[in-house]
């Protein structure tokens, strides 16, 4: 039994120890950097999540990648993510790194050019309106493709207008 499915018991033990240490390290790093690390994802958050997964897998499975190298790489990714989160306070940096929210419906008017730009079909739009419990298209005030890829539906049966502050950062073209 020295060679269990193509591996030694020592190698399997090393993988188990690495997995345990990295799992605990991820919990600590997420607690330090905040929930943003794995919240609804923007482009940068998605890239960070992929990098974190790759680093963890490499650290666990590749014998040339030591536990210390893996921990340093993880700390660097989390530090970079925290730095980017801080810099997102500045509009110019935010435009460089993140997606801009995009208006897909202005009231009951479907903005077809924006649908094309966002790669959203009318079928997807209708599904989201149904999901938001819209009963009449005339009740729609706005539909926004958020930076995370979610569709937000603002609707009301009465004639109240949308507070423009809600649409301040939304691209309207």
Coordinates of C-alpha atoms in Angstrom, one line a residue:
X1 CA 0.0 0.0 0.0
X2 CA 3.1 2.2 -0.2
X3 CA 1.9 3.6 -3.5
X4 CA -1.8 4.5 -3.2
X5 CA -3.2 5.3 -6.7
X6 CA 0.1 6.6 -8.0
X7 CA 1.2 8.5 -4.9
X8 CA 3.0 7.9 -1.7
X9 CA 1.4 8.3 1.7
X10 CA 3.8 11.1 2.5
X11 CA 2.7 13.0 -0.6
X12 CA -1.0 12.5 0.3
X13 CA -0.3 13.7 3.9
X14 CA 1.5 16.8 2.5
X15 CA -1.5 17.6 0.3
X16 CA -3.8 17.2 3.3
X17 CA -1.7 19.5 5.5
X18 CA -1.4 22.1 2.7
X19 CA -5.2 21.9 2.1
X20 CA -5.9 22.5 5.8
X21 CA -3.4 25.4 6.1
X22 CA -4.6 27.1 2.9
X23 CA -8.3 26.7 3.9
X24 CA -7.7 28.3 7.3
X25 CA -5.6 31.0 5.6
X26 CA -8.4 31.8 3.1
X27 CA -10.8 32.2 6.0
X28 CA -8.4 34.6 7.8
X29 CA -7.7 36.6 4.6
X30 CA -11.4 36.9 3.7
X31 CA -12.1 38.1 7.2
X32 CA -9.3 40.7 7.0
X33 CA -10.2 41.9 3.5
X34 CA -13.9 41.8 3.9
X35 CA -16.8 40.1 2.2
X36 CA -16.2 41.9 -1.1
X37 CA -13.6 39.2 -1.9
X38 CA -16.4 36.8 -2.9
X39 CA -19.5 39.0 -3.3
X40 CA -21.3 39.7 -6.6
X41 CA -18.5 40.0 -9.0
X42 CA -17.3 42.8 -11.1
X43 CA -14.6 42.1 -13.8
X44 CA -11.8 42.6 -11.2
X45 CA -13.5 40.5 -8.6
X46 CA -13.9 37.7 -11.1
X47 CA -10.2 37.8 -12.1
X48 CA -9.3 37.8 -8.4
X49 CA -11.4 34.8 -7.7
X50 CA -9.9 32.9 -10.6
X51 CA -6.4 33.8 -9.4
X52 CA -7.2 32.7 -5.9
X53 CA -8.5 29.4 -7.0
X54 CA -5.6 28.8 -9.3
X55 CA -3.1 29.6 -6.5
X56 CA -4.8 27.3 -4.0
X57 CA -4.9 24.5 -6.5
X58 CA -1.3 24.9 -7.4
X59 CA -0.2 25.1 -3.8
X60 CA -2.1 22.0 -2.9
X61 CA -1.3 19.8 -5.8
X62 CA 2.1 20.9 -7.2
X63 CA 5.1 19.7 -5.2
X64 CA 7.3 22.4 -6.6
X65 CA 5.1 25.1 -5.2
X66 CA 5.8 25.3 -1.5
X67 CA 3.2 26.2 1.2
X68 CA 5.1 29.5 1.9
X69 CA 5.1 30.5 -1.8
X70 CA 1.4 29.8 -1.9
X71 CA 0.6 31.9 1.2
X72 CA 2.7 34.8 -0.1
X73 CA 0.9 34.7 -3.5
X74 CA -2.5 34.6 -1.7
X75 CA -1.5 37.5 0.6
X76 CA -0.4 39.5 -2.5
X77 CA -3.8 38.8 -4.3
X78 CA -5.8 39.9 -1.3
X79 CA -3.6 43.0 -0.8
X80 CA -4.1 43.9 -4.4
X81 CA -7.8 43.4 -4.1
X82 CA -7.9 45.7 -1.1
X83 CA -5.8 48.3 -2.9
X84 CA -8.1 48.2 -5.9
X85 CA -11.2 48.4 -3.6
X86 CA -9.7 51.5 -2.1
X87 CA -8.8 53.1 -5.5
X88 CA -12.4 52.4 -6.7
X89 CA -13.3 55.6 -4.8
X90 CA -11.8 57.5 -7.6
X91 CA -14.0 57.8 -10.7
X92 CA -11.2 57.6 -13.3
X93 CA -9.8 54.5 -11.7
X94 CA -13.2 53.0 -11.5
X95 CA -13.8 53.5 -15.2
X96 CA -10.5 51.8 -16.0
X97 CA -11.1 48.7 -13.9
X98 CA -14.9 48.2 -13.7
X99 CA -17.9 47.9 -16.0
X100 CA -20.2 50.9 -16.2
X101 CA -23.9 50.3 -15.4
X102 CA -26.0 50.5 -18.6
X103 CA -29.6 51.6 -19.1
X104 CA -31.5 49.0 -21.1
X105 CA -35.0 50.5 -20.7
X106 CA -35.9 54.1 -20.2
X107 CA -39.5 53.8 -18.9
X108 CA -41.4 51.5 -21.2
X109 CA -38.9 52.3 -24.1
X110 CA -36.5 49.4 -24.9
X111 CA -33.1 50.8 -25.8
X112 CA -32.2 48.3 -28.5
X113 CA -28.7 49.6 -29.1
X114 CA -27.8 49.2 -25.4
X115 CA -29.3 45.7 -25.5
X116 CA -26.9 44.9 -28.4
X117 CA -24.0 46.5 -26.6
X118 CA -24.7 44.5 -23.5
X119 CA -25.4 41.2 -25.4
X120 CA -28.8 41.0 -23.7
X121 CA -31.7 39.7 -25.8
X122 CA -35.3 40.9 -25.5
X123 CA -36.1 37.4 -24.3
X124 CA -33.7 37.9 -21.4
X125 CA -35.2 41.3 -20.7
X126 CA -38.8 39.9 -20.7
X127 CA -37.7 37.1 -18.3
X128 CA -36.2 39.6 -15.9
X129 CA -39.3 41.8 -16.0
X130 CA -41.4 38.8 -15.2
X131 CA -39.0 37.8 -12.4
X132 CA -39.4 41.4 -11.0
X133 CA -43.2 40.9 -11.0
X134 CA -43.9 43.6 -13.6
X135 CA -47.4 43.2 -14.8
X136 CA -47.6 46.1 -17.3
X137 CA -44.6 47.4 -19.4
X138 CA -46.0 50.9 -18.7
X139 CA -45.1 50.4 -15.0
X140 CA -41.4 50.1 -15.9
X141 CA -39.4 53.1 -14.9
X142 CA -36.0 51.8 -15.8
X143 CA -34.0 48.6 -16.3
X144 CA -30.3 48.8 -15.6
X145 CA -27.5 46.2 -16.4
X146 CA -25.4 46.6 -13.3
X147 CA -21.6 46.4 -13.2
X148 CA -22.0 42.8 -11.7
X149 CA -24.0 41.6 -14.7
X150 CA -27.3 41.7 -12.7
X151 CA -30.4 43.4 -14.2
X152 CA -32.1 45.8 -11.9
X153 CA -35.8 46.6 -12.7
X154 CA -37.2 49.8 -11.2
X155 CA -41.0 49.8 -11.5
X156 CA -44.1 51.2 -9.9
X157 CA -47.8 51.2 -10.7
X158 CA -48.2 54.8 -9.8
X159 CA -46.8 57.8 -11.7
X160 CA -44.0 58.6 -9.3
X161 CA -40.7 59.5 -11.1
X162 CA -37.4 57.8 -10.3
X163 CA -35.0 59.8 -8.1
X164 CA -32.3 60.7 -10.5
X165 CA -29.6 60.0 -7.9
X166 CA -30.3 56.3 -8.5
X167 CA -29.3 56.6 -12.1
X168 CA -26.4 59.0 -11.6
X169 CA -23.6 56.6 -12.7
X170 CA -25.7 54.8 -15.3
X171 CA -24.6 55.0 -19.0
X172 CA -27.7 56.1 -20.9
X173 CA -26.6 56.3 -24.6

